[in-house]
Coordinates of C-alpha atoms and ligand atoms in Angstrom, one line a residue:
M1 CA 0.0 0.1 0.1
L2 CA 1.3 3.4 -0.7
L3 CA 1.4 5.5 2.4
A4 CA 3.9 8.2 1.4
L5 CA 5.2 10.2 -1.6
I6 CA 9.0 11.4 -1.0
F7 CA 9.8 14.4 -3.4
D8 CA 13.3 15.7 -4.4
V9 CA 13.5 19.4 -4.5
D10 CA 16.0 20.9 -7.0
G11 CA 14.9 20.1 -10.6
T12 CA 11.9 18.2 -9.3
L13 CA 9.6 20.7 -7.6
A14 CA 11.1 23.5 -9.6
D15 CA 13.8 24.4 -12.1
T16 CA 15.9 25.9 -9.2
E17 CA 19.2 24.9 -10.7
R18 CA 19.1 26.9 -13.7
D19 CA 17.0 29.8 -12.5
G20 CA 18.0 29.8 -8.9
H21 CA 21.3 28.2 -7.8
R22 CA 23.2 29.1 -10.9
I23 CA 22.2 32.7 -10.9
A24 CA 22.9 32.9 -7.1
F25 CA 26.3 31.6 -7.6
N26 CA 27.1 34.1 -10.4
R27 CA 25.9 37.0 -8.1
A28 CA 28.3 35.7 -5.4
F29 CA 31.3 35.5 -8.0
A30 CA 30.4 39.1 -9.3
E31 CA 30.1 40.4 -5.8
A32 CA 33.6 39.0 -5.1
A33 CA 35.0 40.6 -8.2
L34 CA 35.9 36.9 -9.4
P35 CA 35.9 36.6 -13.4
W36 CA 33.7 33.6 -13.1
H37 CA 30.2 33.2 -14.8
W38 CA 28.3 29.8 -15.2
N39 CA 26.3 29.9 -18.4
V40 CA 23.2 27.5 -18.5
E41 CA 25.2 24.9 -20.3
Q42 CA 28.2 24.8 -18.2
Y43 CA 26.3 24.8 -15.1
G44 CA 24.6 21.6 -16.5
E45 CA 28.1 19.9 -16.7
L46 CA 29.0 21.0 -13.3
L47 CA 25.8 19.3 -11.9
H48 CA 27.4 16.1 -11.9
V49 CA 29.0 17.0 -8.7
A50 CA 26.1 17.0 -6.0
G51 CA 26.0 19.8 -3.3
G52 CA 26.5 23.4 -4.2
Q53 CA 29.8 23.9 -2.1
E54 CA 31.1 20.6 -3.5
R55 CA 30.4 21.7 -6.9
L56 CA 32.1 25.1 -6.5
L57 CA 35.2 23.5 -5.0
H58 CA 35.4 21.0 -7.9
F59 CA 35.2 24.0 -10.3
M60 CA 37.9 26.0 -8.4
R61 CA 40.2 23.0 -8.4
G62 CA 40.3 23.4 -12.2
V63 CA 40.5 27.3 -12.4
V64 CA 42.7 28.2 -9.4
P65 CA 44.9 25.0 -9.0
E66 CA 47.7 27.1 -7.6
I67 CA 46.2 28.1 -4.5
P68 CA 46.3 25.7 -1.3
E69 CA 43.5 23.4 -0.8
S70 CA 42.7 24.8 2.5
R71 CA 42.5 28.2 1.2
R72 CA 40.4 27.0 -1.6
T73 CA 38.0 25.3 0.8
A74 CA 37.7 28.4 2.8
L75 CA 36.9 30.6 0.0
A76 CA 34.5 28.0 -1.4
S77 CA 32.6 28.0 2.0
A78 CA 32.4 31.9 2.1
L79 CA 31.2 32.0 -1.6
H80 CA 28.6 29.3 -1.0
A81 CA 27.3 31.2 2.1
R82 CA 26.7 34.3 0.0
K83 CA 25.4 32.2 -2.9
T84 CA 22.6 30.9 -0.3
E85 CA 21.6 34.3 0.7
H86 CA 21.4 35.3 -3.0
Y87 CA 19.4 32.1 -3.7
L88 CA 16.9 33.0 -0.8
S89 CA 16.6 36.6 -2.2
L90 CA 15.8 35.3 -5.7
I91 CA 13.3 32.9 -4.3
E92 CA 11.7 35.7 -2.3
A93 CA 11.6 37.8 -5.5
G94 CA 9.6 35.1 -7.1
A95 CA 12.3 34.0 -9.6
V96 CA 11.3 30.4 -9.6
S97 CA 7.8 28.7 -9.9
L98 CA 6.9 25.1 -9.3
R99 CA 7.0 22.8 -12.4
P100 CA 3.8 21.8 -14.2
G101 CA 1.7 19.5 -12.1
I102 CA 3.5 19.8 -8.7
A103 CA 0.9 22.1 -6.9
R104 CA -1.8 19.8 -8.2
L105 CA -0.3 16.6 -7.0
L106 CA 0.7 18.0 -3.5
R107 CA -2.8 19.2 -3.1
E108 CA -4.2 16.1 -4.0
V109 CA -2.0 13.8 -2.0
H110 CA -2.5 16.0 1.2
A111 CA -6.4 15.9 0.6
Q112 CA -6.3 12.1 0.2
G113 CA -4.5 11.6 3.4
C114 CA -1.2 10.0 2.0
L115 CA 1.9 11.4 3.7
L116 CA 4.4 13.9 2.0
A117 CA 8.2 14.1 2.6
I118 CA 11.1 15.7 1.1
A119 CA 14.5 14.3 0.6
T120 CA 17.2 16.8 -0.6
T121 CA 20.8 17.7 -1.0
T122 CA 20.3 21.4 -0.5
T123 CA 19.5 23.3 2.7
R124 CA 16.4 23.1 4.9
A125 CA 16.1 26.9 4.7
N126 CA 16.2 26.8 0.9
V127 CA 13.4 24.1 0.9
H128 CA 11.4 26.3 3.3
A129 CA 11.8 29.5 1.2
L130 CA 10.7 27.6 -2.0
L131 CA 7.6 26.2 -0.5
E132 CA 6.7 29.5 1.4
H133 CA 7.0 31.5 -1.8
T134 CA 5.2 28.9 -4.2
L135 CA 2.8 27.0 -2.1
P136 CA 2.9 28.0 1.5
Q137 CA 0.2 25.7 2.7
A138 CA 2.4 22.7 1.7
L139 CA 4.9 23.6 4.6
S140 CA 2.2 22.1 7.0
W141 CA 1.5 19.4 4.8
V142 CA 5.1 17.9 4.7
A143 CA 5.7 15.3 7.6
V144 CA 9.4 15.0 7.3
I145 CA 12.1 17.1 5.7
G146 CA 15.5 15.5 5.1
A147 CA 18.1 18.1 3.9
A148 CA 21.9 18.5 3.4
D149 CA 22.9 18.2 7.1
D150 CA 20.9 15.2 7.8
A151 CA 23.1 12.9 6.0
A152 CA 26.8 12.5 6.0
L153 CA 27.0 11.8 2.1
K154 CA 25.1 13.6 -0.8
K155 CA 23.1 11.8 -3.4
P156 CA 23.6 9.3 -5.1
D157 CA 24.4 8.0 -1.5
P158 CA 21.1 6.7 -0.2
G159 CA 21.6 8.3 3.3
I160 CA 19.2 11.0 3.1
Y161 CA 16.5 8.7 1.7
R162 CA 17.2 6.3 4.7
F163 CA 17.0 9.3 7.0
V164 CA 13.5 10.3 5.6
L165 CA 12.3 6.7 5.8
A166 CA 13.4 6.2 9.4
R167 CA 11.6 9.6 10.4
L168 CA 8.5 8.5 8.6
G169 CA 8.6 5.1 10.4
L170 CA 7.8 3.3 7.0
H171 CA 9.2 0.6 4.8
P172 CA 10.5 1.8 1.4
A173 CA 7.9 -0.5 -0.2
E174 CA 5.2 1.7 1.3
C175 CA 6.6 4.8 -0.3
L176 CA 7.5 6.3 -3.7
A177 CA 10.1 8.7 -4.7
I178 CA 9.9 11.3 -7.3
E179 CA 13.3 12.4 -8.8
D180 CA 14.6 14.5 -11.7
S181 CA 18.1 13.1 -12.0
A182 CA 20.1 9.8 -12.5
A183 CA 22.0 10.6 -9.1
G184 CA 18.7 11.1 -7.4
L185 CA 17.2 8.1 -8.9
R186 CA 20.2 5.9 -7.8
A187 CA 20.0 7.3 -4.3
A188 CA 16.4 6.4 -3.9
M189 CA 16.6 3.0 -5.7
A190 CA 19.5 2.3 -3.2
A191 CA 17.2 2.8 -0.3
G192 CA 14.9 0.4 -1.8
L193 CA 12.3 2.9 -3.1
P194 CA 10.1 2.5 -6.3
T195 CA 10.9 5.9 -8.2
L196 CA 9.2 8.0 -10.8
V197 CA 11.4 10.2 -12.7
T198 CA 10.4 13.8 -14.1
V199 CA 13.2 14.9 -16.4
N200 CA 14.2 18.4 -17.1
D201 CA 16.3 20.1 -19.5
Y202 CA 19.4 19.2 -17.5
S203 CA 18.6 15.6 -16.7
R204 CA 17.0 14.6 -20.0
G205 CA 19.3 11.9 -21.6
Q206 CA 20.6 10.6 -18.4
D207 CA 20.3 6.9 -17.5
F208 CA 17.2 6.0 -15.7
S209 CA 17.3 2.4 -15.7
G210 CA 15.4 1.0 -12.9
A211 CA 12.7 3.9 -12.6
L212 CA 9.1 2.9 -12.3
A213 CA 8.4 5.3 -15.0
V214 CA 10.1 8.4 -16.7
V215 CA 7.9 11.4 -17.7
N216 CA 8.7 14.7 -19.2
S217 CA 6.7 16.5 -16.3
L218 CA 3.9 15.7 -14.0
G219 CA 1.6 17.4 -16.6
E220 CA -1.7 19.1 -16.2
P221 CA -5.1 18.1 -17.8
E222 CA -4.4 21.1 -20.4
A223 CA -0.9 20.5 -20.7
P224 CA -0.3 16.8 -20.9
A225 CA 2.8 15.0 -19.7
Q226 CA 4.6 12.6 -22.0
S227 CA 6.0 9.1 -21.1
M228 CA 9.6 8.7 -21.9
A229 CA 10.5 5.2 -20.6
G230 CA 9.4 2.7 -18.3
A231 CA 5.5 2.2 -17.4
M232 CA 3.2 4.3 -19.7
L233 CA 1.1 7.1 -18.3
K234 CA -2.4 6.4 -18.8
G235 CA -3.9 9.9 -18.8
S236 CA -2.8 13.3 -19.6
H237 CA -1.2 13.8 -16.4
V238 CA 0.3 12.0 -13.2
D239 CA -2.2 12.0 -10.4
L240 CA -2.3 9.9 -7.2
A241 CA -4.5 7.1 -8.9
Q242 CA -1.7 6.8 -11.5
L243 CA 1.1 6.7 -8.9
R244 CA -0.9 4.1 -6.7
E245 CA -1.2 1.9 -9.9
W246 CA 2.5 2.0 -10.8
H247 CA 3.5 1.6 -7.2
A248 CA 1.3 -1.6 -7.0
A249 CA 2.7 -3.1 -10.2
S250 CA 6.3 -2.5 -8.8
I251 CA 5.6 -4.2 -5.5
A252 CA 3.9 -7.0 -7.3
N253 CA 7.1 -7.4 -9.5
M254 CA 9.2 -7.7 -6.3
L255 CA 7.3 -10.5 -4.9
Ligands
LIG301 C1 20.6 19.3 -5.8 C2 21.9 19.7 -5.4 C3 22.0 20.9 -4.4 C4 21.9 22.3 -5.3 C5 22.5 23.4 -4.7 O1 19.7 18.9 -4.7 O2 22.7 18.9 -5.7 O3 23.3 20.9 -4.1 O4 22.4 22.1 -6.6 O5 22.2 23.6 -3.3 P1 18.5 17.8 -4.9 P2 23.2 23.8 -2.2 O6 18.7 16.6 -4.1 O7 17.2 18.7 -4.3 O8 18.2 17.7 -6.2 O9 24.1 25.0 -2.9 O10 22.4 24.3 -1.0 O11 23.9 22.6 -2.0
LIG302 MG1 17.1 17.0 -8.0

């Protein structure tokens, strides 16, 4: 039985990577008079490193290899702290909206008494800000938020999903994860979770083997989603009935 949906945040709830985190990093670079600017494509390549600070450190090892690692780490940490402030300002200014179908599905899941949880690599403050400025009611609907500091390792490590499952007190077979990336899918699957993937421009083309289904968005009745791999979407959009059906089939396959 499907008792809880566990949502990823960046790239799944909203296109926060392209329109939020990337722009916030660029603002932090400009403010520090650094000659760095990440365009949409370059940021997509950097996304293979999970975690904003880790991503920045990886980039800096390439562009400023001459400075000692300890100084590089300190600079990355300071820049990342400023980046988070810029990110929060962008979210407050409404720079990012929820992806199609997200608000609809969150409302439906809450109304039908299914639990909602979040498993993300970004900070709790960033998750709060995003929901507060897009669908504030959802903050009280979410039973558990697992964020950056709640797991020692970032996705694709399953730690954050294991943390959320422990807090929910549920078995992975009672839940379904919704992710946008191959790293997120690997994390969820390693925690034993049946997983739906909703791709975006950054993750399209990644390896989603093992996903329950892959769609190009959750869709809306007037803006249909498309199936890309795995189980086919029956109607125009992903709703709770569709998720229950995919989930039941995946559990039956496991038996
Ligand atoms: C995606 C991430 C995050 C963001 C940046 O997280 O890897 O690190 O890119 O956020 P998700 P921070 O699991 O939600 O897809 O700078 O706060 O790390
Ligand atoms: Mg993601």
